[in-house]
């Protein structure tokens, strides 16, 4: 370590670093992880979609319309005769010789697309009524439609459905993680702190839970969810089911940290200083593994998201009219459908992007989590 | 070593005759790239190793000595890179090859490593593979370099293991490294390094992880092997005592530079670089007995990032010439006889016999320690303390023989004294300390502490709140300055924590007291807001001391408080502990394995073996007239600080190892290793710790000794006289 008295041009920097606390050091290390920072931004974008789903949606995602079934994605033309004028062509619905429905764009009929356009009414934070949307068609005319990613069988805008699905899928993950975090930290903490019989019992429970194959377990539990429950009830039931399995990992991590820290000299010395047990836990132990917990949590999130998607895809999780990535992908279950209407596979993209982003972000956090690691 | 073609003619050991050089390193430079520049980890190292010579590289941590060894072997780990220099090795055919030009992982370099240069490292556990037997690894080493049959390889391995003193070598050949003890592992490592008979052995801190008696065994072995085979040794160490024992020539390094080199006697008795002088003087062994202040070097080894301009040592040098040393980097000055030093004043003999100390107080001042009156009642009484740990193993948790870490230990600590508790690892000294502070519960016996009103407080089974107030009176300083401070708290918070949680001070009073404490241990106010990561090991230990003293304790347990520190910093901390004791009238229980430190700081010493005290007495008495065979062996195992004395000294080399505390020997626990064991009483009857008067004890109270024959044995001690000051 540097002698702070030594005359040095970088003295100011060294001083600042010397007085830098844990979070500043973690941040410094995290920043060096380019990919993780980029992924962090991606995650932020995802959650802003969660918070302002209606703003990003183009149209109401629940109203079916037989007239608009399975329209392919509409291409946006940004310029008109060299001038900035984003527009799409109106689609014309026809039946071909085989009586198949085909949609062809009609270059003569231009529909103007504008940003911050007016559309259906919604409430910001559930309070402030507004009808602004990120993107929309000018003029509220039923004939003017914008399907960025096409429509599904029932003629609903896939883009808007994906926006709402993001909200459902990512909140299931968040709530699920919170639940399993609570369970994991509580049980893992008790296990690591008290040891003995309590520890043994909790560890055996964890082993049993972990030894049950997850898919059949979920299927069993999901099958037990009554068919007549409302969308919200099912939603919470599924969250609880998913977190019931994933808390074990967190509990193990927390227990391990407690056990390791109990032996650390600085914890022993806190005890000798006369700190009470609670103070040792909350002032000395928890801060020293909080960053680890955050990292592990970030790495658990994509597992949750994937679980929800898998369950819903199999028809065991959220059910229509609820919208989630898994529910949307259900429509792509059939190979033929995929061949003819490939845009129905679009919901797989955010799943992949979100899971990758969470994983890279979590990895970066984990590496940065312990700025005091002496490697 | 096997077969006539591989025998290297043993050279005359005559120091006067310049030996033909085996390895010549010239201008070796190894750098590391950092954002915004390069760090010169090695900045032009010259080393020459003659045939059949031992050259020791010595320096504090961070001076680049290990990197030197690795650079020579071309094994520098990235991001370090070797950027220049020559490494000339004389091959078996007498032709020199420049290893710096070879591909580090190419065929030629691989065949040099192992066949021409053997290597041993500090931690044999990581250098030996845990999944191959010792024999397989040795056979592989042989097959790599020579075409021999499996049978012959096996036979040579057995011979080699026998040669390094591994008992039952044929059986050990099929053992795995984790089945061997530390000393045995280091022997196996040496056997492996030497199995192809390399003319040069590079040993990087080979004994640092070992106990002093095991270290003596290994050093002896290396000396013997060198005499037998005529190989050369490049020995890297931080311990000047080991240098004095082993070296023909010494190379002193500081911040990636060789600052002084020369024949060992010359460097020890006429050091010409202020750093070498300071290093020698800050060593407690040099200072001799208790009572003298050590001459510490100011500050710590700077970070390479902050390498001073001019002479790299000038910011710590007591003799720096202003205007010269802080601007111009000196060149090595040849002083004749192969002795040279890199200093502007190297050719002038030191003006003063005693180098002015840079310690905050005056130099070499004799401090009269407060008289420990033998009549004052003890502050802490330990009576027949036992600490056993139950062991359970396997799925069904079957009970195994308990680990008997401490057995019926009795000890009294007098107020105001420094009592040393010494012993090798596993003797139970740390366990005893932890039990006194009650982070461990005793299995039997009692611990009692004297209160202010003179009454004795039984702390053996003290419950919660009373324990809290007891722990304000008895504090602890930890060994590892890195793990003992909460990295998430500032210095102010760390030092203030005991005051806060005990409700002693708060608000501005707390701040004032913390600031005063921090100043008392030699830190500055501006350090208060910093986090531990901004401090060096020595500074962290000061923070730990401030925390221990914050609640005005009466007694402090120093658990190996200086053993993780570099010598120069160690001296600062020892001086600080002594000053604080004088100021505050503290009582120290000083737990340590380093005999020279104990001899320096302690008033009385208790020597522990296998969980019990074998000898207890005044420090001088114990060191100069030990009455227990183990004490005597321990003392003679410690390296002597004077290179000239090593030839004629009589030493007891202990065979065997410290016993397993789960299976202690019957009778006297030392009997399997004791040269004086009688085979009857010693095997059957445990000796009691009793005062044994001796002829030498002129008026001093006799040592208490646990040996049946303490009164009749004549035992060697270490020389009472510290080596003559240069
Ligand atoms: S050159 Fe100057 S500063 Fe450097 S060691 Fe010599 S006297 Fe000290
Ligand atoms: S009692 Fe016997 S075995 Fe033990 S130290 Fe004395 S002489 Fe040696």
PDB file of C-alpha atoms in Angstrom, chain B residues 478-696:
ATOM      1  CA  UNK B 478      -4.755 -10.972  16.164  1.00  0.00           C
ATOM      2  CA  UNK B 479      -2.100 -12.433  13.936  1.00  0.00           C
ATOM      3  CA  UNK B 480      -3.444 -11.615  10.510  1.00  0.00           C
ATOM      4  CA  UNK B 481      -3.748  -7.867  10.060  1.00  0.00           C
ATOM      5  CA  UNK B 482      -5.754  -8.469   6.885  1.00  0.00           C
ATOM      6  CA  UNK B 483      -8.576 -10.615   8.165  1.00  0.00           C
ATOM      7  CA  UNK B 484      -8.911  -9.094  11.610  1.00  0.00           C
ATOM      8  CA  UNK B 485     -10.255  -5.720  10.485  1.00  0.00           C
ATOM      9  CA  UNK B 486     -13.732  -5.422   9.018  1.00  0.00           C
ATOM     10  CA  UNK B 487     -12.978  -4.220   5.487  1.00  0.00           C
ATOM     11  CA  UNK B 488     -16.296  -2.411   5.340  1.00  0.00           C
ATOM     12  CA  UNK B 489     -15.653  -0.053   8.213  1.00  0.00           C
ATOM     13  CA  UNK B 490     -13.455   3.011   8.395  1.00  0.00           C
ATOM     14  CA  UNK B 491     -10.592   3.197  10.846  1.00  0.00           C
ATOM     15  CA  UNK B 492     -12.637   5.507  13.046  1.00  0.00           C
ATOM     16  CA  UNK B 493     -15.490   3.005  13.152  1.00  0.00           C
ATOM     17  CA  UNK B 494     -13.212   0.050  13.822  1.00  0.00           C
ATOM     18  CA  UNK B 495     -11.402   1.715  16.699  1.00  0.00           C
ATOM     19  CA  UNK B 496     -14.595   3.265  18.046  1.00  0.00           C
ATOM     20  CA  UNK B 497     -16.684   0.094  17.905  1.00  0.00           C
ATOM     21  CA  UNK B 498     -15.785  -1.203  21.385  1.00  0.00           C
ATOM     22  CA  UNK B 499     -16.413   2.227  22.884  1.00  0.00           C
ATOM     23  CA  UNK B 500     -19.738   2.459  21.140  1.00  0.00           C
ATOM     24  CA  UNK B 501     -21.129  -0.985  21.882  1.00  0.00           C
ATOM     25  CA  UNK B 502     -20.015  -0.833  25.484  1.00  0.00           C
ATOM     26  CA  UNK B 503     -21.677   2.548  25.846  1.00  0.00           C
ATOM     27  CA  UNK B 504     -18.440   4.160  27.028  1.00  0.00           C
ATOM     28  CA  UNK B 505     -18.439   7.167  24.767  1.00  0.00           C
ATOM     29  CA  UNK B 506     -20.507   8.671  22.024  1.00  0.00           C
ATOM     30  CA  UNK B 507     -20.752  11.726  19.825  1.00  0.00           C
ATOM     31  CA  UNK B 508     -17.839  14.119  19.941  1.00  0.00           C
ATOM     32  CA  UNK B 509     -16.325  12.421  22.988  1.00  0.00           C
ATOM     33  CA  UNK B 510     -16.125   9.217  20.979  1.00  0.00           C
ATOM     34  CA  UNK B 511     -14.458  11.051  18.129  1.00  0.00           C
ATOM     35  CA  UNK B 512     -11.898  12.646  20.409  1.00  0.00           C
ATOM     36  CA  UNK B 513     -11.024   9.407  22.103  1.00  0.00           C
ATOM     37  CA  UNK B 514     -10.690   7.560  18.810  1.00  0.00           C
ATOM     38  CA  UNK B 515      -8.440  10.304  17.430  1.00  0.00           C
ATOM     39  CA  UNK B 516      -6.280  10.162  20.552  1.00  0.00           C
ATOM     40  CA  UNK B 517      -5.977   6.373  20.295  1.00  0.00           C
ATOM     41  CA  UNK B 518      -5.044   6.515  16.657  1.00  0.00           C
ATOM     42  CA  UNK B 519      -2.331   9.053  17.415  1.00  0.00           C
ATOM     43  CA  UNK B 520      -1.114   6.957  20.300  1.00  0.00           C
ATOM     44  CA  UNK B 521      -0.361   4.040  17.979  1.00  0.00           C
ATOM     45  CA  UNK B 522       1.485   6.279  15.540  1.00  0.00           C
ATOM     46  CA  UNK B 523      -1.163   6.951  12.907  1.00  0.00           C
ATOM     47  CA  UNK B 524      -2.430  10.340  11.827  1.00  0.00           C
ATOM     48  CA  UNK B 525      -5.832  11.985  12.061  1.00  0.00           C
ATOM     49  CA  UNK B 526      -6.269  11.927   8.311  1.00  0.00           C
ATOM     50  CA  UNK B 527      -6.204   8.119   8.471  1.00  0.00           C
ATOM     51  CA  UNK B 528      -9.451   8.050  10.414  1.00  0.00           C
ATOM     52  CA  UNK B 529     -11.723   8.253   7.414  1.00  0.00           C
ATOM     53  CA  UNK B 530      -9.924   5.586   5.438  1.00  0.00           C
ATOM     54  CA  UNK B 531     -10.762   1.941   5.014  1.00  0.00           C
ATOM     55  CA  UNK B 532      -8.346  -0.864   5.953  1.00  0.00           C
ATOM     56  CA  UNK B 533      -7.577  -1.616   2.318  1.00  0.00           C
ATOM     57  CA  UNK B 534      -5.587   1.604   2.155  1.00  0.00           C
ATOM     58  CA  UNK B 535      -3.053   0.456   4.754  1.00  0.00           C
ATOM     59  CA  UNK B 536      -0.019  -1.773   4.803  1.00  0.00           C
ATOM     60  CA  UNK B 537       0.297  -4.774   7.112  1.00  0.00           C
ATOM     61  CA  UNK B 538       2.141  -2.839   9.802  1.00  0.00           C
ATOM     62  CA  UNK B 539      -0.326   0.033   9.761  1.00  0.00           C
ATOM     63  CA  UNK B 540      -3.221  -2.393   9.991  1.00  0.00           C
ATOM     64  CA  UNK B 541      -1.635  -3.993  12.996  1.00  0.00           C
ATOM     65  CA  UNK B 542      -1.462  -0.542  14.586  1.00  0.00           C
ATOM     66  CA  UNK B 543      -5.181  -0.149  13.978  1.00  0.00           C
ATOM     67  CA  UNK B 544      -5.727  -3.531  15.640  1.00  0.00           C
ATOM     68  CA  UNK B 545      -3.703  -2.384  18.632  1.00  0.00           C
ATOM     69  CA  UNK B 546      -5.680   0.861  18.897  1.00  0.00           C
ATOM     70  CA  UNK B 547      -8.895  -1.164  18.884  1.00  0.00           C
ATOM     71  CA  UNK B 548      -7.575  -3.451  21.609  1.00  0.00           C
ATOM     72  CA  UNK B 549      -6.570  -0.523  23.783  1.00  0.00           C
ATOM     73  CA  UNK B 550      -9.703   1.555  23.262  1.00  0.00           C
ATOM     74  CA  UNK B 551     -11.436   0.235  26.376  1.00  0.00           C
ATOM     75  CA  UNK B 552      -8.435   0.631  28.698  1.00  0.00           C
ATOM     76  CA  UNK B 553      -7.745  -3.053  29.199  1.00  0.00           C
ATOM     77  CA  UNK B 554      -5.443  -4.403  31.874  1.00  0.00           C
ATOM     78  CA  UNK B 555      -4.194  -7.339  29.930  1.00  0.00           C
ATOM     79  CA  UNK B 556      -3.688  -7.932  26.224  1.00  0.00           C
ATOM     80  CA  UNK B 557      -3.259 -11.307  24.556  1.00  0.00           C
ATOM     81  CA  UNK B 558      -1.018 -10.888  21.530  1.00  0.00           C
ATOM     82  CA  UNK B 559      -1.661 -13.921  19.363  1.00  0.00           C
ATOM     83  CA  UNK B 560       1.320 -14.067  16.983  1.00  0.00           C
ATOM     84  CA  UNK B 561       0.829 -10.333  16.686  1.00  0.00           C
ATOM     85  CA  UNK B 562       3.986  -9.686  14.673  1.00  0.00           C
ATOM     86  CA  UNK B 563       4.597 -12.950  12.844  1.00  0.00           C
ATOM     87  CA  UNK B 564       2.831 -11.902   9.647  1.00  0.00           C
ATOM     88  CA  UNK B 565       4.951  -8.765   9.320  1.00  0.00           C
ATOM     89  CA  UNK B 566       8.235  -8.018   7.600  1.00  0.00           C
ATOM     90  CA  UNK B 567      11.267  -7.694   9.887  1.00  0.00           C
ATOM     91  CA  UNK B 568      11.554  -3.939   9.618  1.00  0.00           C
ATOM     92  CA  UNK B 569       7.862  -3.461  10.357  1.00  0.00           C
ATOM     93  CA  UNK B 570       7.939  -6.116  13.041  1.00  0.00           C
ATOM     94  CA  UNK B 571      10.500  -4.034  14.887  1.00  0.00           C
ATOM     95  CA  UNK B 572       8.244  -0.967  14.760  1.00  0.00           C
ATOM     96  CA  UNK B 573       5.335  -2.910  16.202  1.00  0.00           C
ATOM     97  CA  UNK B 574       7.435  -4.523  18.928  1.00  0.00           C
ATOM     98  CA  UNK B 575       8.710  -1.100  19.938  1.00  0.00           C
ATOM     99  CA  UNK B 576       5.181   0.248  19.962  1.00  0.00           C
ATOM    100  CA  UNK B 577       3.939  -2.590  22.151  1.00  0.00           C
ATOM    101  CA  UNK B 578       6.755  -1.958  24.585  1.00  0.00           C
ATOM    102  CA  UNK B 579       6.120   1.806  24.708  1.00  0.00           C
ATOM    103  CA  UNK B 580       2.437   1.252  25.311  1.00  0.00           C
ATOM    104  CA  UNK B 581       3.197  -1.171  28.093  1.00  0.00           C
ATOM    105  CA  UNK B 582       5.382   1.419  29.806  1.00  0.00           C
ATOM    106  CA  UNK B 583       2.795   4.131  29.394  1.00  0.00           C
ATOM    107  CA  UNK B 584      -0.274   2.182  30.360  1.00  0.00           C
ATOM    108  CA  UNK B 585       1.084  -0.496  32.668  1.00  0.00           C
ATOM    109  CA  UNK B 586      -0.306  -3.289  30.520  1.00  0.00           C
ATOM    110  CA  UNK B 587       0.192  -6.986  31.037  1.00  0.00           C
ATOM    111  CA  UNK B 588       0.900  -8.967  27.886  1.00  0.00           C
ATOM    112  CA  UNK B 589       0.437 -12.625  27.193  1.00  0.00           C
ATOM    113  CA  UNK B 590       2.577 -12.913  24.117  1.00  0.00           C
ATOM    114  CA  UNK B 591       1.846 -16.009  22.046  1.00  0.00           C
ATOM    115  CA  UNK B 592       4.522 -16.635  19.413  1.00  0.00           C
ATOM    116  CA  UNK B 593       6.543 -19.250  17.647  1.00  0.00           C
ATOM    117  CA  UNK B 594       9.481 -16.990  16.875  1.00  0.00           C
ATOM    118  CA  UNK B 595      12.015 -17.444  19.660  1.00  0.00           C
ATOM    119  CA  UNK B 596      14.002 -14.318  18.852  1.00  0.00           C
ATOM    120  CA  UNK B 597      10.910 -12.142  19.178  1.00  0.00           C
ATOM    121  CA  UNK B 598       9.981 -13.797  22.442  1.00  0.00           C
ATOM    122  CA  UNK B 599      13.478 -13.425  23.774  1.00  0.00           C
ATOM    123  CA  UNK B 600      13.410  -9.796  22.882  1.00  0.00           C
ATOM    124  CA  UNK B 601      10.102  -8.756  24.369  1.00  0.00           C
ATOM    125  CA  UNK B 602       9.231 -11.185  27.157  1.00  0.00           C
ATOM    126  CA  UNK B 603      10.060 -11.032  30.839  1.00  0.00           C
ATOM    127  CA  UNK B 604       9.146 -14.654  31.400  1.00  0.00           C
ATOM    128  CA  UNK B 605       8.641 -17.518  28.979  1.00  0.00           C
ATOM    129  CA  UNK B 606       6.489 -20.618  29.083  1.00  0.00           C
ATOM    130  CA  UNK B 607       7.458 -23.303  26.578  1.00  0.00           C
ATOM    131  CA  UNK B 608       4.584 -25.508  25.453  1.00  0.00           C
ATOM    132  CA  UNK B 609       4.670 -28.981  24.016  1.00  0.00           C
ATOM    133  CA  UNK B 610       1.699 -31.212  23.247  1.00  0.00           C
ATOM    134  CA  UNK B 611      -0.774 -29.079  25.151  1.00  0.00           C
ATOM    135  CA  UNK B 612       1.221 -28.664  28.326  1.00  0.00           C
ATOM    136  CA  UNK B 613       3.945 -26.417  29.679  1.00  0.00           C
ATOM    137  CA  UNK B 614       7.319 -28.117  29.732  1.00  0.00           C
ATOM    138  CA  UNK B 615       9.367 -25.209  31.012  1.00  0.00           C
ATOM    139  CA  UNK B 616       8.644 -21.862  32.606  1.00  0.00           C
ATOM    140  CA  UNK B 617      11.014 -19.231  33.874  1.00  0.00           C
ATOM    141  CA  UNK B 618      12.691 -15.860  33.453  1.00  0.00           C
ATOM    142  CA  UNK B 619      13.475 -15.261  29.800  1.00  0.00           C
ATOM    143  CA  UNK B 620      17.229 -15.072  30.288  1.00  0.00           C
ATOM    144  CA  UNK B 621      17.244 -18.132  32.410  1.00  0.00           C
ATOM    145  CA  UNK B 622      15.216 -20.194  29.948  1.00  0.00           C
ATOM    146  CA  UNK B 623      17.276 -19.118  26.974  1.00  0.00           C
ATOM    147  CA  UNK B 624      20.651 -19.411  28.640  1.00  0.00           C
ATOM    148  CA  UNK B 625      20.100 -22.325  30.971  1.00  0.00           C
ATOM    149  CA  UNK B 626      17.217 -24.452  29.703  1.00  0.00           C
ATOM    150  CA  UNK B 627      16.392 -27.401  31.926  1.00  0.00           C
ATOM    151  CA  UNK B 628      14.064 -29.309  29.614  1.00  0.00           C
ATOM    152  CA  UNK B 629      15.415 -31.318  26.654  1.00  0.00           C
ATOM    153  CA  UNK B 630      12.686 -29.929  24.398  1.00  0.00           C
ATOM    154  CA  UNK B 631      13.498 -26.301  25.229  1.00  0.00           C
ATOM    155  CA  UNK B 632      17.115 -26.973  24.531  1.00  0.00           C
ATOM    156  CA  UNK B 633      16.339 -28.615  21.194  1.00  0.00           C
ATOM    157  CA  UNK B 634      14.012 -25.783  20.225  1.00  0.00           C
ATOM    158  CA  UNK B 635      16.649 -23.199  21.038  1.00  0.00           C
ATOM    159  CA  UNK B 636      19.387 -24.944  19.156  1.00  0.00           C
ATOM    160  CA  UNK B 637      17.146 -25.380  16.130  1.00  0.00           C
ATOM    161  CA  UNK B 638      16.731 -21.622  15.757  1.00  0.00           C
ATOM    162  CA  UNK B 639      19.180 -20.214  13.243  1.00  0.00           C
ATOM    163  CA  UNK B 640      22.132 -18.328  14.722  1.00  0.00           C
ATOM    164  CA  UNK B 641      22.461 -14.838  13.501  1.00  0.00           C
ATOM    165  CA  UNK B 642      26.199 -14.913  13.004  1.00  0.00           C
ATOM    166  CA  UNK B 643      27.553 -16.642   9.895  1.00  0.00           C
ATOM    167  CA  UNK B 644      30.894 -17.219  11.583  1.00  0.00           C
ATOM    168  CA  UNK B 645      29.433 -19.204  14.380  1.00  0.00           C
ATOM    169  CA  UNK B 646      27.648 -21.763  12.291  1.00  0.00           C
ATOM    170  CA  UNK B 647      30.666 -24.034  11.841  1.00  0.00           C
ATOM    171  CA  UNK B 648      31.511 -24.703  15.425  1.00  0.00           C
ATOM    172  CA  UNK B 649      28.137 -24.949  17.006  1.00  0.00           C
ATOM    173  CA  UNK B 650      26.749 -27.873  18.764  1.00  0.00           C
ATOM    174  CA  UNK B 651      23.133 -28.486  17.927  1.00  0.00           C
ATOM    175  CA  UNK B 652      20.454 -30.901  18.857  1.00  0.00           C
ATOM    176  CA  UNK B 653      18.451 -31.851  15.825  1.00  0.00           C
ATOM    177  CA  UNK B 654      15.125 -33.239  16.920  1.00  0.00           C
ATOM    178  CA  UNK B 655      14.031 -36.295  15.018  1.00  0.00           C
ATOM    179  CA  UNK B 656      10.399 -36.981  14.267  1.00  0.00           C
ATOM    180  CA  UNK B 657       7.392 -34.747  14.488  1.00  0.00           C
ATOM    181  CA  UNK B 658       5.080 -33.103  16.973  1.00  0.00           C
ATOM    182  CA  UNK B 659       2.672 -35.807  18.220  1.00  0.00           C
ATOM    183  CA  UNK B 660      -0.909 -36.003  17.023  1.00  0.00           C
ATOM    184  CA  UNK B 661      -3.023 -34.411  19.775  1.00  0.00           C
ATOM    185  CA  UNK B 662      -5.634 -37.126  19.335  1.00  0.00           C
ATOM    186  CA  UNK B 663      -3.097 -39.821  20.156  1.00  0.00           C
ATOM    187  CA  UNK B 664      -0.642 -38.404  22.653  1.00  0.00           C
ATOM    188  CA  UNK B 665       2.194 -40.656  23.794  1.00  0.00           C
ATOM    189  CA  UNK B 666       1.991 -42.089  27.297  1.00  0.00           C
ATOM    190  CA  UNK B 667       4.084 -40.781  30.150  1.00  0.00           C
ATOM    191  CA  UNK B 668       6.159 -37.781  29.170  1.00  0.00           C
ATOM    192  CA  UNK B 669       4.638 -36.685  25.844  1.00  0.00           C
ATOM    193  CA  UNK B 670       8.114 -35.827  24.609  1.00  0.00           C
ATOM    194  CA  UNK B 671       9.628 -39.265  25.189  1.00  0.00           C
ATOM    195  CA  UNK B 672       9.462 -40.605  21.590  1.00  0.00           C
ATOM    196  CA  UNK B 673      11.736 -37.761  20.477  1.00  0.00           C
ATOM    197  CA  UNK B 674      13.796 -37.249  23.599  1.00  0.00           C
ATOM    198  CA  UNK B 675      17.456 -38.229  23.527  1.00  0.00           C
ATOM    199  CA  UNK B 676      17.469 -38.586  27.277  1.00  0.00           C
ATOM    200  CA  UNK B 677      14.395 -40.771  27.666  1.00  0.00           C
ATOM    201  CA  UNK B 678      15.101 -43.710  29.942  1.00  0.00           C
ATOM    202  CA  UNK B 679      12.564 -46.095  28.484  1.00  0.00           C
ATOM    203  CA  UNK B 680      10.919 -46.747  31.848  1.00  0.00           C
ATOM    204  CA  UNK B 681       9.855 -43.828  33.981  1.00  0.00           C
ATOM    205  CA  UNK B 682       9.646 -41.503  30.981  1.00  0.00           C
ATOM    206  CA  UNK B 683       7.332 -43.856  29.109  1.00  0.00           C
ATOM    207  CA  UNK B 684       5.028 -44.553  32.008  1.00  0.00           C
ATOM    208  CA  UNK B 685       4.881 -41.548  34.241  1.00  0.00           C
ATOM    209  CA  UNK B 686       4.065 -38.005  33.218  1.00  0.00           C
ATOM    210  CA  UNK B 687       6.533 -35.607  34.835  1.00  0.00           C
ATOM    211  CA  UNK B 688       5.138 -32.739  36.900  1.00  0.00           C
ATOM    212  CA  UNK B 689       6.018 -29.094  36.312  1.00  0.00           C
ATOM    213  CA  UNK B 690       8.275 -28.322  39.278  1.00  0.00           C
ATOM    214  CA  UNK B 691      10.880 -25.693  40.107  1.00  0.00           C
ATOM    215  CA  UNK B 692      14.348 -27.040  39.408  1.00  0.00           C
ATOM    216  CA  UNK B 693      17.268 -25.068  40.738  1.00  0.00           C
ATOM    217  CA  UNK B 694      20.461 -25.124  38.739  1.00  0.00           C
ATOM    218  CA  UNK B 695      24.058 -24.325  39.404  1.00  0.00           C
ATOM    219  CA  UNK B 696      23.935 -21.465  36.879  1.00  0.00           C
TER     220      UNK B 696
END
